[in-house]
Coordinates of C-alpha atoms and ligand atoms in Angstrom, one line a residue:
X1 CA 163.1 -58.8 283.7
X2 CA 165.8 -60.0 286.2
X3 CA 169.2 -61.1 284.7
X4 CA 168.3 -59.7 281.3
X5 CA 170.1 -56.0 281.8
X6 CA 171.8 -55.0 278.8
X7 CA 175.3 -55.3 279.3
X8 CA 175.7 -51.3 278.4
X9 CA 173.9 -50.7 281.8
X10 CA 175.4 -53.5 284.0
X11 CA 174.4 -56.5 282.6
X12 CA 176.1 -59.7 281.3
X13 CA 177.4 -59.6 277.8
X14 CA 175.0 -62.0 275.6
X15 CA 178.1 -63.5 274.1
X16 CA 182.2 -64.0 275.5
X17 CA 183.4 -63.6 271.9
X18 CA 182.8 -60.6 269.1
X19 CA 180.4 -61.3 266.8
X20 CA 181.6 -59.1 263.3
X21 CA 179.3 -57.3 261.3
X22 CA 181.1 -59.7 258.2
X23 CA 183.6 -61.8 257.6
X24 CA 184.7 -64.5 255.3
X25 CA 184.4 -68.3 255.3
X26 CA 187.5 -70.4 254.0
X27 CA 186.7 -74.2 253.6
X28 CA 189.5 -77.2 252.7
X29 CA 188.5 -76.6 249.6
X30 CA 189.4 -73.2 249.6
X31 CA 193.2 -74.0 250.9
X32 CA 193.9 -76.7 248.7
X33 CA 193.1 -74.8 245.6
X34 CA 196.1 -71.7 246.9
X35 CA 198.1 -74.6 247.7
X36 CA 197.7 -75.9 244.6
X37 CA 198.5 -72.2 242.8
X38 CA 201.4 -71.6 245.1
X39 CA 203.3 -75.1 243.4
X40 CA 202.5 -74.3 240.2
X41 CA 204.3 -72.1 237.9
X42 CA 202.7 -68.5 238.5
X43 CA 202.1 -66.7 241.2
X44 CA 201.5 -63.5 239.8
X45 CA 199.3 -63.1 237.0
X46 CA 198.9 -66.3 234.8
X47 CA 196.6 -68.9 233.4
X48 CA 194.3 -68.7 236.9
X49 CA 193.7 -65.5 237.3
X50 CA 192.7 -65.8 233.8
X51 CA 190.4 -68.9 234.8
X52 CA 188.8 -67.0 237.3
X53 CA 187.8 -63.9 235.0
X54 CA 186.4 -66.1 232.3
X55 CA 184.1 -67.8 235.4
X56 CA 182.9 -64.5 236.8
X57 CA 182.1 -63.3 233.4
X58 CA 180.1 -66.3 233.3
X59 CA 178.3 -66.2 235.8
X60 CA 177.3 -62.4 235.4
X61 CA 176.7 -62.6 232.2
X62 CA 178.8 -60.5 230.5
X63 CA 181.5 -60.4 228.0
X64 CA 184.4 -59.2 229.7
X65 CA 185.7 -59.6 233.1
X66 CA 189.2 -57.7 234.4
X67 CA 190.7 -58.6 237.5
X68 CA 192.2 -56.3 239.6
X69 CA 193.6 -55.9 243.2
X70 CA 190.4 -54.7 245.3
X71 CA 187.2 -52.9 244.5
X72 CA 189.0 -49.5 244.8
X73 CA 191.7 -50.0 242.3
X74 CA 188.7 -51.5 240.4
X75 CA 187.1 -48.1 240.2
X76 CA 190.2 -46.2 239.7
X77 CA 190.3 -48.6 236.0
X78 CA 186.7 -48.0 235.3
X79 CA 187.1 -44.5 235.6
X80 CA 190.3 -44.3 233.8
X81 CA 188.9 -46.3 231.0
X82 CA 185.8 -44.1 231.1
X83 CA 188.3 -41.2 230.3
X84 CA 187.3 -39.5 233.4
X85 CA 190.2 -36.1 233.5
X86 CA 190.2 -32.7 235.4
X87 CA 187.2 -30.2 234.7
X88 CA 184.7 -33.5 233.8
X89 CA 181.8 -34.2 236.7
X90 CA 180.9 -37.4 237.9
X91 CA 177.5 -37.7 239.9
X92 CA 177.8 -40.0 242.6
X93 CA 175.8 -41.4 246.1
X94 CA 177.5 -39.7 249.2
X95 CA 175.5 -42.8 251.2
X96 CA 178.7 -44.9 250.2
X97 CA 182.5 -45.7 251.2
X98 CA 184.7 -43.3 250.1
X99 CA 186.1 -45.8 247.1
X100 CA 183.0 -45.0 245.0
X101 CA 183.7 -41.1 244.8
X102 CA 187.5 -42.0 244.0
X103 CA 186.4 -43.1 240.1
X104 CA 186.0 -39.6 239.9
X105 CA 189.3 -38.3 242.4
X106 CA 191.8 -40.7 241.3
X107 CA 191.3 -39.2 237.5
X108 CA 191.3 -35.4 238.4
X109 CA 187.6 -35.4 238.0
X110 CA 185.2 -33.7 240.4
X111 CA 182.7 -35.7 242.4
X112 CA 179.1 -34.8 242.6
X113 CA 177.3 -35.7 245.2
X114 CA 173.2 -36.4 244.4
X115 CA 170.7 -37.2 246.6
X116 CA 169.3 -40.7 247.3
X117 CA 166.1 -42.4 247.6
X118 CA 165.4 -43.1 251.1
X119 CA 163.7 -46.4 250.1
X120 CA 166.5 -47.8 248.1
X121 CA 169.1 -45.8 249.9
X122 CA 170.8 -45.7 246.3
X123 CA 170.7 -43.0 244.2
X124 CA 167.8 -41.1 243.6
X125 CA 167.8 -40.4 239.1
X126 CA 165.5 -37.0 239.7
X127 CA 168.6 -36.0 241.8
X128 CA 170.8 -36.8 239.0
X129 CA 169.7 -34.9 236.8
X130 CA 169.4 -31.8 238.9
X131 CA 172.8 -31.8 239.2
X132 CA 173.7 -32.3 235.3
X133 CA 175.8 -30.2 233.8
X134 CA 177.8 -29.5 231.0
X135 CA 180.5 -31.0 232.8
X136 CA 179.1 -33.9 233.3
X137 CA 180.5 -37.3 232.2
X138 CA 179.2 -40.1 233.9
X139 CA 177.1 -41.6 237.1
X140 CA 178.5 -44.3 239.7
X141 CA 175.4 -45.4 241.6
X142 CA 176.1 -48.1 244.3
X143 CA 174.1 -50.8 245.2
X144 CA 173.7 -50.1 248.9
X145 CA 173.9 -53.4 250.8
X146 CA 173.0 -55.5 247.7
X147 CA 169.9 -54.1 246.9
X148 CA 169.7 -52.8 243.3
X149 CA 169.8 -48.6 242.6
X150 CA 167.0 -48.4 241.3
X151 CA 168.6 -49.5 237.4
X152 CA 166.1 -48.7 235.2
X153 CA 165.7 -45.2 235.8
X154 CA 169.5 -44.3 236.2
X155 CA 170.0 -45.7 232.8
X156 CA 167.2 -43.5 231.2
X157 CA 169.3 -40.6 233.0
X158 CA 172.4 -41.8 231.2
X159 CA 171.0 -42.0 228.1
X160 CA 169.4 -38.6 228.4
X161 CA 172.4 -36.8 228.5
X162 CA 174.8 -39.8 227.3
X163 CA 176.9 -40.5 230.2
X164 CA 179.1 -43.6 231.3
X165 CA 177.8 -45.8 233.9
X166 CA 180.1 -47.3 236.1
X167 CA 177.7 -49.5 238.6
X168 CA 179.8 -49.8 242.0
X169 CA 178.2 -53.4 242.9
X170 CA 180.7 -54.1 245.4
X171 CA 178.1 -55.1 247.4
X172 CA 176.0 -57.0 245.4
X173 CA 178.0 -59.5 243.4
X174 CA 175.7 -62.7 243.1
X175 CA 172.3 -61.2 242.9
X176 CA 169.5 -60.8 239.5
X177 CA 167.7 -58.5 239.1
X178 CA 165.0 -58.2 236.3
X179 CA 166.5 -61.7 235.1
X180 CA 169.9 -60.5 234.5
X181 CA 172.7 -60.2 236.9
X182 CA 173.8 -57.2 238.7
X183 CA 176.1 -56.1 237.3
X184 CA 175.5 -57.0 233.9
X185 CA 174.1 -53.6 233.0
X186 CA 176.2 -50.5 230.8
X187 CA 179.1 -49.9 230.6
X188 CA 180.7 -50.9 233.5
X189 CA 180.2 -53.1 236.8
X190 CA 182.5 -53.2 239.5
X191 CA 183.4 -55.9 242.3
X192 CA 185.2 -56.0 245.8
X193 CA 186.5 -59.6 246.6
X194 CA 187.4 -58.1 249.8
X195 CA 186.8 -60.6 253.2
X196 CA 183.8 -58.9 254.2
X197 CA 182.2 -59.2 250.7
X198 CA 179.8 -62.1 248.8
X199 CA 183.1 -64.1 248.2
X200 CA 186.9 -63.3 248.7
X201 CA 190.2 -63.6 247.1
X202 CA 191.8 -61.4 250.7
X203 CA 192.2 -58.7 248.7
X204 CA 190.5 -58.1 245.1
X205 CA 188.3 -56.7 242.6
X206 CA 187.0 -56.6 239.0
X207 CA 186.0 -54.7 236.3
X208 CA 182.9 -56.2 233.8
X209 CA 181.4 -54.9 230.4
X210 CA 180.5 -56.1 227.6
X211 CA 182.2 -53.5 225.5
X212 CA 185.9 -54.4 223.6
X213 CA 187.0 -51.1 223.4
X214 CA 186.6 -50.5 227.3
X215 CA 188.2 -54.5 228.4
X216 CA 190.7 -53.3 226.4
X217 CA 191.3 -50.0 228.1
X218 CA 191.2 -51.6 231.3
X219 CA 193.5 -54.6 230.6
X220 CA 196.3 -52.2 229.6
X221 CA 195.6 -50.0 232.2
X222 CA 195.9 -52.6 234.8
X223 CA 199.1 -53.6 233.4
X224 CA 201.6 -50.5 233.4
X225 CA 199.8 -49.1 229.7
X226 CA 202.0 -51.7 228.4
X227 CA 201.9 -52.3 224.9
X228 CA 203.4 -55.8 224.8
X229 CA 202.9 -56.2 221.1
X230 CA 203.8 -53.5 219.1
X231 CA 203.2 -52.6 215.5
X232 CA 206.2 -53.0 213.8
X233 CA 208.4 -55.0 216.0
X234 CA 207.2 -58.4 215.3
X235 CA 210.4 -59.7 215.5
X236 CA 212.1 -57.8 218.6
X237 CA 209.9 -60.2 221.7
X238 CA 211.2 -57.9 224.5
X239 CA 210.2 -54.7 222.9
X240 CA 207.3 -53.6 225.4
X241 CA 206.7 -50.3 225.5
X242 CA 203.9 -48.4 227.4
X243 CA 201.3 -45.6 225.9
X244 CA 200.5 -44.0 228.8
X245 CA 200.5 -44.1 232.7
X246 CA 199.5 -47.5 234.0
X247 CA 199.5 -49.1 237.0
X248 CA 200.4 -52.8 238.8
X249 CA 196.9 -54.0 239.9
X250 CA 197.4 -57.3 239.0
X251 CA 196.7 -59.8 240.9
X252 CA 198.2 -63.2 241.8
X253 CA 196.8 -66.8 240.8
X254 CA 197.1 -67.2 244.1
X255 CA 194.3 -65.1 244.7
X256 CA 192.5 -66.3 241.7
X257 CA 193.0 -69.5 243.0
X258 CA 190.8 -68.9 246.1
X259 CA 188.2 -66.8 244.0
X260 CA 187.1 -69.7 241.8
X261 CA 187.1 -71.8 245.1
X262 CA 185.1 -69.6 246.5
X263 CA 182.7 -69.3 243.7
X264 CA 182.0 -73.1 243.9
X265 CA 180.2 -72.2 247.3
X266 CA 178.2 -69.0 245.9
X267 CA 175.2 -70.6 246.2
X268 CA 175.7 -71.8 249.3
X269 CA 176.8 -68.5 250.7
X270 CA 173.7 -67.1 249.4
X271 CA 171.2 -69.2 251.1
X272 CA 172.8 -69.2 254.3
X273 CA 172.8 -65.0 253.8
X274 CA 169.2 -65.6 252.9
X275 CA 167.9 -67.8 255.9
X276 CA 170.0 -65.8 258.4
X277 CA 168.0 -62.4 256.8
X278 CA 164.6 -64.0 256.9
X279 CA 165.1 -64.8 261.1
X280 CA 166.0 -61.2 261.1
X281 CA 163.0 -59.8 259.4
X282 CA 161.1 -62.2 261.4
X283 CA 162.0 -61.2 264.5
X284 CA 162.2 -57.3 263.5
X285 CA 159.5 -56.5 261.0
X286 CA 157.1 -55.8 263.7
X287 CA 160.0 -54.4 266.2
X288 CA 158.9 -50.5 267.0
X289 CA 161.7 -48.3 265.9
X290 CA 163.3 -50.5 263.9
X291 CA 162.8 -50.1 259.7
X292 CA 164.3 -53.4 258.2
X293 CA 166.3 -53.6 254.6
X294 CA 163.9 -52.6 252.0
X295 CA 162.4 -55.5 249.7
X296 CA 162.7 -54.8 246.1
X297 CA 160.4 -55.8 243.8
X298 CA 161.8 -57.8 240.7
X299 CA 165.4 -58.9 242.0
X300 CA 166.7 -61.6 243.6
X301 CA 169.7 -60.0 245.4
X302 CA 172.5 -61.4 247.4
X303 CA 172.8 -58.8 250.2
X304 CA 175.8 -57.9 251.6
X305 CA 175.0 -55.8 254.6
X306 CA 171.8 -56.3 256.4
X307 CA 171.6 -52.5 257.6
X308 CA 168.1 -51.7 259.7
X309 CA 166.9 -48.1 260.9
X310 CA 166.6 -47.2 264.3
X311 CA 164.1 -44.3 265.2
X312 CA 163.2 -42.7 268.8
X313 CA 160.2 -45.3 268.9
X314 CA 162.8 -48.1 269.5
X315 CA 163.4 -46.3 273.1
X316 CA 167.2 -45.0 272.7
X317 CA 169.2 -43.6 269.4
X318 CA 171.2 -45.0 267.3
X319 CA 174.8 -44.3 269.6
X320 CA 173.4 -45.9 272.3
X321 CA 172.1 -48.6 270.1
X322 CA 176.0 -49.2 268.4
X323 CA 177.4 -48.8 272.1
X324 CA 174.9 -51.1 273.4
X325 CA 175.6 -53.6 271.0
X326 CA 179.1 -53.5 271.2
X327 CA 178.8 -54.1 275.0
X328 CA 177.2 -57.0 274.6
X329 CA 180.6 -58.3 272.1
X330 CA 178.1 -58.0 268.7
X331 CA 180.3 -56.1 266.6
X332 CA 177.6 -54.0 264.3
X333 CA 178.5 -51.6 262.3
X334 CA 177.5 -48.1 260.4
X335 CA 177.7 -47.7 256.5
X336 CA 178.4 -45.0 255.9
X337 CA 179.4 -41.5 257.4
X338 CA 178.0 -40.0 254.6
X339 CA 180.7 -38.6 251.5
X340 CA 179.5 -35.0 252.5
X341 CA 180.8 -35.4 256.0
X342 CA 184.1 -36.0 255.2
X343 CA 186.5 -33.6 256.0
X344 CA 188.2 -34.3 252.0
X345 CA 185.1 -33.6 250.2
X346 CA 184.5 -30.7 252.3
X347 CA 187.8 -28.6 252.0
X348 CA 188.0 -30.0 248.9
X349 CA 185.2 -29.6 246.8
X350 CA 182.6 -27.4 249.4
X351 CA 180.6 -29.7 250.8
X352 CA 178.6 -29.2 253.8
X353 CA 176.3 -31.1 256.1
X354 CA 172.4 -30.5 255.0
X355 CA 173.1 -30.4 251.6
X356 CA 171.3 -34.0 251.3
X357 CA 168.5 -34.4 253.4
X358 CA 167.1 -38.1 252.6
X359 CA 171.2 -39.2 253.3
X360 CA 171.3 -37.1 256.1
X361 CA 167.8 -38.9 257.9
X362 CA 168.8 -42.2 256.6
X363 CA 172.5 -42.3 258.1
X364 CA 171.0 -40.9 261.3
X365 CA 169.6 -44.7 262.0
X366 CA 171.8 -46.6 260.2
X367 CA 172.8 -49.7 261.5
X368 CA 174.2 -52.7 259.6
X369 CA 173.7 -56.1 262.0
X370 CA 176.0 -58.8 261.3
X371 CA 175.5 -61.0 258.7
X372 CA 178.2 -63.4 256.9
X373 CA 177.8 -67.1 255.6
X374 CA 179.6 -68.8 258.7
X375 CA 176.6 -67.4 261.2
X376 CA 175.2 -70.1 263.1
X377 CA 171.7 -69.9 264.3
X378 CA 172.9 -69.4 267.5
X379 CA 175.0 -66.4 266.5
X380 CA 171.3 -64.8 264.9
X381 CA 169.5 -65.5 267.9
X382 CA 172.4 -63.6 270.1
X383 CA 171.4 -60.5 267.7
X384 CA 168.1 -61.2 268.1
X385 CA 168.1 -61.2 271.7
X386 CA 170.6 -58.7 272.3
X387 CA 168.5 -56.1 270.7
X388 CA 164.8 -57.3 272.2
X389 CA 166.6 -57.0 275.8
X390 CA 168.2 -53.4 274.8
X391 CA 164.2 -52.3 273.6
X392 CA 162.4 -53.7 276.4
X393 CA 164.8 -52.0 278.5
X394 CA 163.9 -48.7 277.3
X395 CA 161.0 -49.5 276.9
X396 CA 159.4 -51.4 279.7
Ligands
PLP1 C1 180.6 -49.6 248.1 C2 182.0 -49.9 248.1 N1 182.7 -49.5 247.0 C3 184.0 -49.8 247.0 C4 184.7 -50.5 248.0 C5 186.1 -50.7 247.8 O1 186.4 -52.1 247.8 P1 187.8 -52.7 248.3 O2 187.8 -52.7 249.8 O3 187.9 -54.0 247.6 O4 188.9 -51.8 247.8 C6 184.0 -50.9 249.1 C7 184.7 -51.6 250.1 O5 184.4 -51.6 251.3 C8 182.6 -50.6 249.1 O6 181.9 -51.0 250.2

């Protein structure tokens, strides 16, 4: 077909501007609520940020929410609180960001890397437990792109050998699954507010449970270990003194400020994500070489990533494919190198590619389109069209 050359081989880019794989959408509403925060009397921690836990709590249905400065620092609490320390295991995903595996570093612990189900891409429980040990302490599946690990059988693992659960669900704040949110599972959930994420506060992240003891744990943790109230000192108001090593991950009403803002469009955000995924599965369900997300059966979830797998049938790999796409200004993206790959876990702990196969043949196609609640239509049918014209020109 005449004028439709890819732009990789010669053609004219489909768009003039990048096209990101995510990004955020900030409304009036949005502004004037910071604007708001910046005149009032806190702009670190205060009454908002406060505001904005008791509304996520809400809305996932859980007891306790702790807010913290991004998704990582939010696993560094979790494991913390989980009382993660040197010589304990922690069985992880290495289909993940590097974050995830970091509940486990940032304490001293080991990571374990388990196999996944090439379904799901999440965590694969038979995998768990074939790498249980004494040593082990706990399990932080992820819920790849939004799409729940596969919860009910990671929890039987758990209980089996009584470990922690820290759920990373940076991906996947907003979505149910089996009537509940995600999230709202044992012991722990955690969220990334980050831009590219279900909603933003810039930077941000938090910690749910419904368990005292752990908000507890986490809420001093966040805050320097401080003990601001101490037994015995009832009468002294600046004796403060801290139990352990803390750290500053608080975070400013500013921020809060735009989360609840943002939180007054989740729905809206999710059934833009929604339409924009069912014109991709439309046009790419029957696409040769091309395996889109999977559908789970009894969730409703609010996808982060939509990630497809390219295979040889599609006509080129999945370089070309990136390189291709990039050419023509769409700016897709790969999650993840796998955990296994990385030169850290490697020299570190002994890892070595082909330890996890279904990881291994999964990442091999993974490619994560873009998808973010300010898409227009006409943004989705540039992906659309960018990858029919790179196909037919391998293949016709
Ligand atoms: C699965 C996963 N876990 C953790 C994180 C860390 O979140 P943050 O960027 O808010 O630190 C990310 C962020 O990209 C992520 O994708």
């Amino acid at each position: 077909m005449t004028g439709d050359v890819p732009a990789h081989y010669g053609g004219e880019p489909i768009r003039e501007e990048v096209l990101g794989y995510g990004s955020q959408s900030i409304g009036d509403d949005e502004k004037q609520a910071v604007v708001e925060a910046l005149e009032g009397d806190y702009i670190t921690r205060g009454p908002t940020v406060e505001a904005f836990e008791e509304r996520v709590a809400e809305i996932v249905g859980v007891d306790h929410a702790i807010a913290t400065t991004s998704g990582t620092t939010a696993l560094h609490l979790a494991g913390r609180a989980a009382g993660f320390g040197p010589g304990d295991e922690v069985i992880t995903t290495p289909l993940t960001f590097v974050s995830t595996a970091h509940a486990a570093t940032y304490c001293g612990a080991t990571p374990v890397f388990a196999d996944i189900d090439p379904h799901r891409r999440t965590l694969d429980p038979d995998a768990v437990r074939e790498q249980i040990t004494p040593a082990t302490e706990g399990i932080v599946p992820m819920h790849y792109g939004g799409h729940p690990a596969d919860i009910e059988g990671l929890l039987e693992v758990a209980d089996e050998h009584d470990l922690t659960v820290i759920w990373d669900a940076c991906h996947a704040f907003g979505g149910t699954w089996d009537g509940e949110s995600i999230g709202a599972q044992r012991d722990m959930a955690v969220f990334s507010f980050h831009p590219v994420k279900n909603i933003t506060t810039g930077e941000g992240g938090m910690v749910v449970t419904d368990d005292d003891e752990l908000a507890t744990r986490l809420r001093r943790l966040r805050s320097f270990e401080m003990d601001y109230d101490p037994d015995g000192h009832e009468n002294e108001p600046w004796y403060q003194v801290s139990e352990g090593v803390g750290y500053n991950y608080n975070v400013t009403d500013l921020q809060a400020a735009l989360g609840l803002a943002q939180l007054d469009r989740l729905d809206e955000f999710k059934t833009r994500r929604d339409e924009i995924i069912a014109q991709y599965d439309e046009a790419f369900n029957d696409m040769p070489g091309v395996r889109t997300p999977p559908e789970p059966t009894n969730a409703d979830p609010m996808y982060h990533l939509y990630a497809v797998e390219i295979s040889d049938e599609f006509g080129c790999d999945r370089r070309e494919f990136v390189n291709a796409m990039h050419a023509e200004n769409l700016g897709v993206q790969v999650h993840y190198v796998p955990l296994h790959y990385h030169p850290y876990f490697q020299e570190e702990f002994g890892y070595e590619r082909g330890a996890f196969p279904e990881t291994e043949t999964v990442y091999e196609g993974l490619v994560s389109l873009p998808l973010h609640a300010e898409m227009e239509n006409a943004d989705v049918e540039d992906v659309v069209r960018a990858i029919h014209r790179l196909h037919q020109h391998h293949t016709e």
